[in-house]
Amino acid sequence: MNRRTLAAGIVAGLFASSSFATTHALLPAAPNDMVPLALQAAPPPAAIRTTVLVGVDVPRPHAEHRPVSVSWALPADAPVNPLPQPFARASREYWTDVSATEMQRGVELPLSAPGAVIRVSPSDPKGGRLDAATVNVRIHGQTLAGERAASTVGDVAALRATGMAVPDASLVMQLRPELGAGPMTLQAPSASGRYVVHVFEPKSAFTVTAKADRDDLLLGQRLHLRVAMKDGDRPRPLQSVGGFLRAPDGRTTLLDYRASTDGSFSTDVVPVQPSSTPGLWELHSFTIGDDGQGHAVRRDTTSVFAVATPDAKLSGTADTRRAGRRGIDIALGVTVDSASRFAVSGVLYGRDATGRMVPGAYAQSAAWLTPGERQLVLRFEPSSLAGIGAPYELRDLRLQDQPAISLVERRALALRFDRP
């Protein structure tokens, strides 16, 4: 018996060993659910370009073929959120890429608060090392050597020890608070090559947040990004926003941002071509606002999200039956377009002693599936269902392509049923 036959037999046997099954149709998808409309073959496994071994291609890890099924009980007050909120970080920083000529002439860096942290890093092999003694800071009509303008000059080794990813030959200095804010010019007469200048303003009240309406989507689906500025807790209008989309394989696409009446900007992104390498997609937004006194406020933000190729989907049927005396099996139909290891997971809700619907158990099942109509079985063991009873609801149902590390379907509420 080969592995494929053995795996199929175990999955089938897991369900066949139970009592009489009841077939249900999954509930209609809600507006915020992620459901494939059509299947698309996944790209062939590609080599992964690592960041540890820069420039070295290593083979994609072999996918396990053995089926696995697990479940465990959840506390009745467990925080279960079937609609994860996309992460959005308030930015107080910006970057600029400059040439040696620009550095020699002087690069203007708007500052919205005292005590800014300036980092200058060579961005190509020809970039010369700069230090606080070889740069000048011009602000409010005075010119100071970097070592006099800085209250602290950072050591690259010390910064790396704190977890910061600081490139070699970087100059990091925090300006003295008494220098204040406003337009500042950084000059380096000995500059050579190109540099990346990073400005971080830890004490600034001005922040920019770029928030997407989702953190994962399928190829061909739309993601909406809103970019907004705040002065403390008060909204502040932006003057302009630009940016680009970067795929994990390095492809970039310029984005068109639209101004809104509330002072924010937004853009829509629809990835249609899969990335040749795995990883997260990045949305880079570059913003300019003002502080209300005629001084510019610059901020850059990066948002990340996952894009999946819909190479499988739930077929829309579920068979429920008792597993042993008090366990429950839910066999979910899966339509597979590309052979891979797929996993389903979900949270089973039931009535507690007071009649409330509460989370009772989490289960996950994974197996190697070939193209065609297949099944994956969620087995909720008797020990994980103590404390809840019928009627039941299957929530936060997810289908994942494990080797691709991608979510291909998600339903907040997938199924309601009484006694299996």
Coordinates of C-alpha atoms in Angstrom, one line a residue:
M1 CA 0.0 0.0 0.0
N2 CA 1.5 3.3 -1.0
R3 CA 1.5 6.5 1.1
R4 CA -1.3 8.1 -0.8
T5 CA -3.6 5.1 -0.4
L6 CA -2.7 4.8 3.3
A7 CA -3.4 8.5 3.9
A8 CA -6.8 8.3 2.1
G9 CA -7.6 5.2 4.0
I10 CA -6.9 6.7 7.4
V11 CA -9.0 9.8 6.7
A12 CA -11.9 7.7 5.3
G13 CA -11.6 5.3 8.2
L14 CA -11.6 8.1 10.8
F15 CA -15.1 9.0 9.6
A16 CA -16.4 5.6 8.6
S17 CA -15.8 4.3 12.1
S18 CA -18.4 6.7 13.5
S19 CA -22.2 6.3 13.6
F20 CA -24.8 7.4 11.0
A21 CA -23.9 10.7 9.3
T22 CA -26.1 13.7 8.6
T23 CA -25.3 15.8 5.5
H24 CA -25.5 19.6 5.8
A25 CA -24.9 22.5 3.4
L26 CA -22.5 25.2 4.7
L27 CA -24.2 28.5 5.5
P28 CA -24.0 31.2 2.8
A29 CA -20.8 33.2 3.0
A30 CA -20.9 36.5 4.8
P31 CA -19.6 39.7 3.2
N32 CA -16.4 39.6 5.2
D33 CA -15.7 35.9 4.6
M34 CA -12.9 35.0 2.2
V35 CA -14.3 32.4 -0.3
P36 CA -12.7 31.5 -3.7
L37 CA -15.0 32.1 -6.7
A38 CA -12.9 30.0 -9.0
L39 CA -9.9 27.7 -8.5
Q40 CA -6.5 28.4 -9.9
A41 CA -3.5 26.1 -10.1
A42 CA -0.8 27.0 -7.7
P43 CA 2.6 27.9 -9.2
P44 CA 5.2 25.2 -9.0
P45 CA 7.3 25.0 -5.8
A46 CA 10.1 27.5 -6.1
A47 CA 13.4 27.9 -4.3
I48 CA 13.2 30.2 -1.3
R49 CA 15.6 33.1 -1.4
T50 CA 16.8 33.4 2.2
T51 CA 17.8 36.5 4.1
V52 CA 20.3 34.5 6.2
L53 CA 22.2 33.2 3.2
V54 CA 22.0 36.3 1.1
G55 CA 21.7 35.4 -2.6
V56 CA 21.6 31.7 -2.0
D57 CA 18.6 29.6 -3.2
V58 CA 17.6 26.7 -1.1
P59 CA 15.0 24.0 -2.0
R60 CA 11.5 24.4 -0.7
P61 CA 11.0 22.1 2.3
H62 CA 9.3 18.7 1.6
A63 CA 5.7 18.6 2.6
E64 CA 4.6 15.9 5.1
H65 CA 2.1 13.5 3.6
R66 CA 0.9 11.8 6.8
P67 CA -2.6 12.9 8.0
V68 CA -2.9 14.6 11.4
S69 CA -5.9 15.4 13.5
V70 CA -5.9 17.2 16.8
S71 CA -8.5 18.9 19.1
W72 CA -8.6 20.5 22.5
A73 CA -11.1 22.2 24.8
L74 CA -11.5 26.0 25.0
P75 CA -12.5 28.0 28.1
A76 CA -16.1 29.4 27.7
D77 CA -14.7 32.9 27.9
A78 CA -11.9 32.3 25.3
P79 CA -11.5 35.4 23.1
V80 CA -12.2 34.0 19.6
N81 CA -12.2 36.5 16.8
P82 CA -13.1 35.0 13.4
L83 CA -12.4 38.3 11.7
P84 CA -8.8 39.2 12.6
Q85 CA -8.1 42.9 12.4
P86 CA -5.3 44.0 10.2
F87 CA -2.3 45.3 12.0
A88 CA -1.7 49.0 11.7
R89 CA 1.2 50.8 13.3
A90 CA 1.4 54.6 13.9
S91 CA 4.5 55.9 12.1
R92 CA 6.7 58.7 13.4
E93 CA 9.5 58.1 10.8
Y94 CA 10.5 58.6 7.2
W95 CA 13.3 57.6 4.8
T96 CA 15.0 59.3 1.9
D97 CA 17.5 57.9 -0.6
V98 CA 20.2 60.4 -1.6
S99 CA 23.3 60.7 -3.7
A100 CA 26.8 61.8 -2.7
T101 CA 26.2 65.1 -4.5
E102 CA 23.0 65.7 -2.5
M103 CA 24.7 64.9 0.7
Q104 CA 27.7 67.2 -0.1
R105 CA 25.2 70.0 -0.9
G106 CA 23.0 69.3 2.0
V107 CA 19.7 67.3 2.4
E108 CA 16.8 69.1 4.0
L109 CA 15.0 67.0 6.6
P110 CA 11.8 68.5 8.1
L111 CA 11.5 67.9 11.9
S112 CA 8.2 68.2 13.7
A113 CA 9.6 67.7 17.3
P114 CA 12.9 68.1 19.2
G115 CA 15.2 65.1 19.8
A116 CA 15.0 63.5 16.4
V117 CA 17.1 60.4 15.8
I118 CA 19.0 60.5 12.5
R119 CA 20.5 57.4 10.9
V120 CA 22.7 57.6 7.7
S121 CA 23.6 54.3 6.1
P122 CA 25.5 53.6 2.8
S123 CA 23.2 52.0 0.3
D124 CA 25.8 50.7 -2.1
P125 CA 29.4 49.4 -1.9
K126 CA 30.8 52.8 -3.0
G127 CA 29.2 54.5 0.0
G128 CA 31.8 56.1 2.2
R129 CA 31.6 55.7 6.0
L130 CA 30.4 58.9 7.8
D131 CA 30.8 59.8 11.4
A132 CA 29.6 62.5 13.7
A133 CA 32.8 64.6 13.1
T134 CA 32.4 64.6 9.3
V135 CA 28.8 65.8 9.0
N136 CA 27.2 69.2 9.7
V137 CA 23.8 70.1 11.0
R138 CA 22.1 73.4 10.0
I139 CA 19.0 74.5 11.9
H140 CA 17.6 77.9 12.8
G141 CA 20.4 79.7 11.2
Q142 CA 23.3 77.9 13.0
T143 CA 25.6 75.3 11.7
L144 CA 27.0 72.7 14.1
A145 CA 29.3 69.7 13.6
G146 CA 27.3 66.5 14.1
E147 CA 29.2 65.6 17.3
R148 CA 28.1 69.0 18.8
A149 CA 24.5 68.8 17.5
A150 CA 24.0 65.3 18.9
S151 CA 23.2 64.4 22.5
T152 CA 23.9 60.8 21.8
V153 CA 25.9 59.1 19.0
G154 CA 24.9 55.4 18.6
D155 CA 27.4 52.6 18.3
V156 CA 26.4 50.1 15.6
A157 CA 27.3 47.1 17.8
A158 CA 25.4 48.4 20.7
L159 CA 22.3 49.1 18.6
R160 CA 22.4 45.6 17.2
A161 CA 22.6 44.2 20.7
T162 CA 19.2 45.9 21.3
G163 CA 17.7 44.1 18.3
M164 CA 17.9 46.9 15.8
A165 CA 18.8 45.9 12.2
V166 CA 21.5 48.5 11.7
P167 CA 23.6 48.2 8.5
D168 CA 27.4 48.3 8.7
A169 CA 29.0 51.8 8.5
S170 CA 25.9 53.5 9.8
L171 CA 25.9 56.8 11.6
V172 CA 23.2 57.1 14.2
M173 CA 22.8 60.2 16.3
Q174 CA 20.0 61.8 18.4
L175 CA 19.9 65.6 18.1
R176 CA 20.0 67.7 21.3
P177 CA 16.5 68.7 22.3
E178 CA 17.4 72.4 22.7
L179 CA 17.9 72.6 18.9
G180 CA 14.2 72.4 18.6
A181 CA 12.2 71.5 15.5
G182 CA 11.6 72.8 12.0
P183 CA 13.6 72.6 8.7
M184 CA 17.0 71.0 9.3
T185 CA 19.8 70.4 6.7
L186 CA 22.2 67.5 7.0
Q187 CA 25.5 68.0 5.1
A188 CA 28.4 65.6 4.5
P189 CA 31.3 67.2 2.5
S190 CA 33.1 63.8 2.3
A191 CA 30.2 61.8 1.1
S192 CA 30.7 59.2 -1.7
G193 CA 28.2 56.8 -3.2
R194 CA 24.5 56.7 -2.2
Y195 CA 23.0 56.8 1.3
V196 CA 19.7 56.1 3.0
V197 CA 18.8 58.7 5.6
H198 CA 16.2 57.6 8.2
V199 CA 14.5 60.1 10.5
F200 CA 12.7 58.9 13.6
E201 CA 10.9 61.4 15.8
P202 CA 10.0 59.6 19.1
K203 CA 8.6 62.8 20.8
S204 CA 6.5 64.0 17.9
A205 CA 2.7 64.2 18.3
F206 CA 2.2 63.7 14.5
T207 CA 1.6 60.1 13.4
V208 CA 0.5 58.5 10.2
T209 CA -1.3 55.2 10.0
A210 CA -1.9 53.1 6.9
K211 CA -4.7 50.6 7.6
A212 CA -5.9 47.9 5.2
D213 CA -9.4 46.5 5.3
R214 CA -8.0 43.0 5.4
D215 CA -4.7 41.2 6.2
D216 CA -5.1 38.4 3.6
L217 CA -6.8 37.9 0.3
L218 CA -6.9 35.7 -2.8
L219 CA -5.5 36.6 -6.2
G220 CA -7.9 38.8 -8.0
Q221 CA -9.5 40.2 -4.8
R222 CA -9.4 43.8 -3.8
L223 CA -7.7 45.3 -0.8
H224 CA -8.5 48.9 0.3
L225 CA -5.9 51.0 2.1
R226 CA -6.6 54.2 4.1
V227 CA -3.8 56.5 5.1
A228 CA -4.5 59.1 7.7
M229 CA -2.6 61.6 9.9
K230 CA -3.2 62.6 13.5
D231 CA -1.9 65.3 15.8
G232 CA -2.2 63.5 19.1
D233 CA -5.8 62.3 19.1
R234 CA -6.9 64.9 16.5
P235 CA -7.2 64.1 12.8
R236 CA -4.9 66.2 10.6
P237 CA -5.3 66.5 6.8
L238 CA -2.6 65.2 4.6
Q239 CA -1.3 67.2 1.7
S240 CA -0.1 64.4 -0.6
V241 CA 0.5 60.6 -0.5
G242 CA 2.4 58.4 -2.9
G243 CA 3.7 54.8 -2.8
F244 CA 4.0 51.4 -4.3
L245 CA 3.2 47.7 -3.9
R246 CA 6.0 45.3 -3.6
A247 CA 5.5 41.5 -4.2
P248 CA 7.6 39.0 -2.3
D249 CA 9.6 38.3 -5.5
G250 CA 10.6 42.0 -5.7
R251 CA 8.1 43.2 -8.4
T252 CA 6.9 46.7 -7.7
T253 CA 3.8 48.6 -8.9
L254 CA 3.2 52.3 -8.4
L255 CA -0.1 53.2 -6.6
D256 CA -2.6 56.0 -7.2
Y257 CA -3.9 57.5 -4.0
R258 CA -7.2 59.5 -3.8
A259 CA -7.8 62.3 -1.5
S260 CA -10.9 62.1 0.8
T261 CA -13.0 64.9 2.3
D262 CA -11.8 64.0 5.8
G263 CA -8.1 64.7 4.9
S264 CA -7.1 61.1 4.5
F265 CA -6.0 59.3 1.3
S266 CA -6.9 55.9 0.0
T267 CA -5.9 53.4 -2.7
D268 CA -7.1 50.0 -3.9
V269 CA -4.9 47.1 -4.7
V270 CA -5.8 44.0 -6.7
P271 CA -2.9 41.5 -7.1
V272 CA -3.6 39.3 -10.1
Q273 CA -0.2 37.6 -10.7
P274 CA 1.2 35.2 -8.1
S275 CA 4.6 35.8 -6.7
S276 CA 7.4 33.4 -7.7
T277 CA 8.7 33.3 -4.2
P278 CA 6.7 33.0 -0.9
G279 CA 6.3 35.8 1.6
L280 CA 4.2 38.8 2.5
W281 CA 3.3 41.6 0.1
E282 CA 4.2 45.1 1.2
L283 CA 2.4 48.4 0.7
H284 CA 4.8 51.4 1.1
S285 CA 3.2 54.8 1.5
F286 CA 5.0 58.1 1.6
T287 CA 3.1 61.1 3.1
I288 CA 3.5 64.9 3.5
G289 CA 1.4 66.9 5.9
D290 CA 1.9 70.1 7.8
D291 CA 2.1 71.1 11.5
G292 CA -0.4 73.9 11.2
Q293 CA 2.4 76.5 11.3
G294 CA 3.6 76.1 7.7
H295 CA 6.2 73.4 8.5
A296 CA 6.2 70.1 6.6
V297 CA 5.6 66.8 8.4
R298 CA 6.9 63.8 6.6
R299 CA 6.0 60.2 7.4
D300 CA 6.5 56.8 5.7
T301 CA 4.5 53.7 6.5
T302 CA 4.6 50.0 5.5
S303 CA 1.6 47.7 5.6
V304 CA 1.9 43.9 4.9
F305 CA -0.6 41.4 3.9
A306 CA -0.8 37.8 2.5
V307 CA -2.0 36.8 -1.0
A308 CA -3.0 33.2 -1.7
T309 CA -3.5 31.3 -4.9
P310 CA -7.0 29.7 -4.6
D311 CA -5.9 26.2 -5.4
A312 CA -8.6 24.6 -3.3
K313 CA -11.9 25.5 -1.7
L314 CA -14.6 24.0 0.6
S315 CA -17.2 22.3 -1.7
G316 CA -20.1 23.5 0.5
T317 CA -21.1 20.2 2.2
A318 CA -20.4 18.9 5.7
D319 CA -21.3 15.5 7.2
T320 CA -21.7 15.3 11.0
R321 CA -21.9 12.3 13.2
R322 CA -21.0 11.0 16.6
A323 CA -17.4 9.9 17.2
G324 CA -17.6 7.4 20.1
R325 CA -20.0 8.2 22.9
R326 CA -19.7 12.0 23.1
G327 CA -17.3 13.1 20.4
I328 CA -18.3 14.8 17.1
D329 CA -16.8 14.3 13.6
I330 CA -17.4 17.0 10.9
A331 CA -16.3 15.8 7.4
L332 CA -15.9 18.8 5.1
G333 CA -15.9 18.5 1.4
V334 CA -12.8 20.0 -0.3
T335 CA -12.4 20.6 -4.0
V336 CA -8.7 20.5 -4.9
D337 CA -7.1 21.9 -8.0
S338 CA -3.4 21.4 -7.2
A339 CA -2.0 18.6 -5.1
S340 CA -0.7 19.8 -1.7
R341 CA -1.0 19.4 2.0
F342 CA -4.2 21.1 3.1
A343 CA -5.5 21.8 6.6
V344 CA -8.9 22.7 8.0
S345 CA -9.5 24.2 11.4
G346 CA -12.5 25.5 13.3
V347 CA -14.0 26.3 16.6
L348 CA -17.1 24.4 17.8
Y349 CA -19.6 26.4 19.8
G350 CA -22.5 24.9 21.9
R351 CA -25.0 25.7 24.6
D352 CA -23.6 25.9 28.2
A353 CA -25.7 25.2 31.3
T354 CA -27.2 28.7 31.2
G355 CA -28.2 28.4 27.5
R356 CA -25.5 30.7 26.2
M357 CA -23.6 29.9 23.0
V358 CA -19.9 29.6 24.1
P359 CA -16.8 28.2 22.4
G360 CA -16.2 24.6 23.4
A361 CA -13.4 23.2 21.4
Y362 CA -10.9 23.8 18.6
A363 CA -9.9 21.2 16.1
Q364 CA -7.6 20.9 13.1
S365 CA -7.0 18.2 10.5
A366 CA -4.4 18.1 7.8
A367 CA -3.6 15.6 5.0
W368 CA -2.0 15.5 1.5
L369 CA -4.8 15.8 -1.0
T370 CA -4.7 15.2 -4.8
P371 CA -6.9 17.1 -7.3
G372 CA -10.6 16.2 -7.2
E373 CA -13.4 16.0 -4.7
R374 CA -11.8 15.2 -1.3
Q375 CA -12.7 15.3 2.4
L376 CA -11.0 16.5 5.6
V377 CA -12.5 15.5 9.0
L378 CA -12.5 17.7 12.1
R379 CA -12.7 15.4 15.0
F380 CA -13.8 17.0 18.3
E381 CA -12.8 14.4 21.0
P382 CA -15.2 13.7 23.9
S383 CA -12.8 15.2 26.4
S384 CA -12.8 18.5 24.5
L385 CA -16.6 18.9 24.5
A386 CA -17.4 18.7 28.2
G387 CA -19.6 21.6 29.2
I388 CA -21.4 22.3 25.9
G389 CA -24.3 20.6 24.2
A390 CA -26.6 21.0 21.2
P391 CA -27.4 23.0 19.1
Y392 CA -23.9 23.5 17.8
E393 CA -22.2 26.1 15.5
L394 CA -18.9 25.7 13.6
R395 CA -17.2 29.1 13.6
D396 CA -13.9 30.5 12.3
L397 CA -13.6 27.7 9.7
R398 CA -10.3 28.0 7.7
L399 CA -8.8 26.1 4.8
Q400 CA -5.1 26.4 4.4
D401 CA -2.5 25.3 1.9
Q402 CA 0.3 24.4 4.4
P403 CA 3.4 24.2 2.1
A404 CA 2.5 27.6 0.5
I405 CA 1.8 29.0 4.0
S406 CA -1.4 30.5 2.7
L407 CA -5.0 30.8 3.8
V408 CA -7.4 30.0 0.9
E409 CA -10.8 30.2 2.6
R410 CA -12.2 31.6 5.8
R411 CA -15.7 31.6 7.1
A412 CA -16.8 33.3 10.4
L413 CA -19.9 31.1 10.8
A414 CA -19.9 28.1 8.6
L415 CA -22.5 25.6 10.0
R416 CA -25.4 25.1 12.4
F417 CA -26.6 21.7 13.4
D418 CA -28.4 19.9 16.2
R419 CA -27.4 16.5 17.6
P420 CA -25.2 14.7 15.1

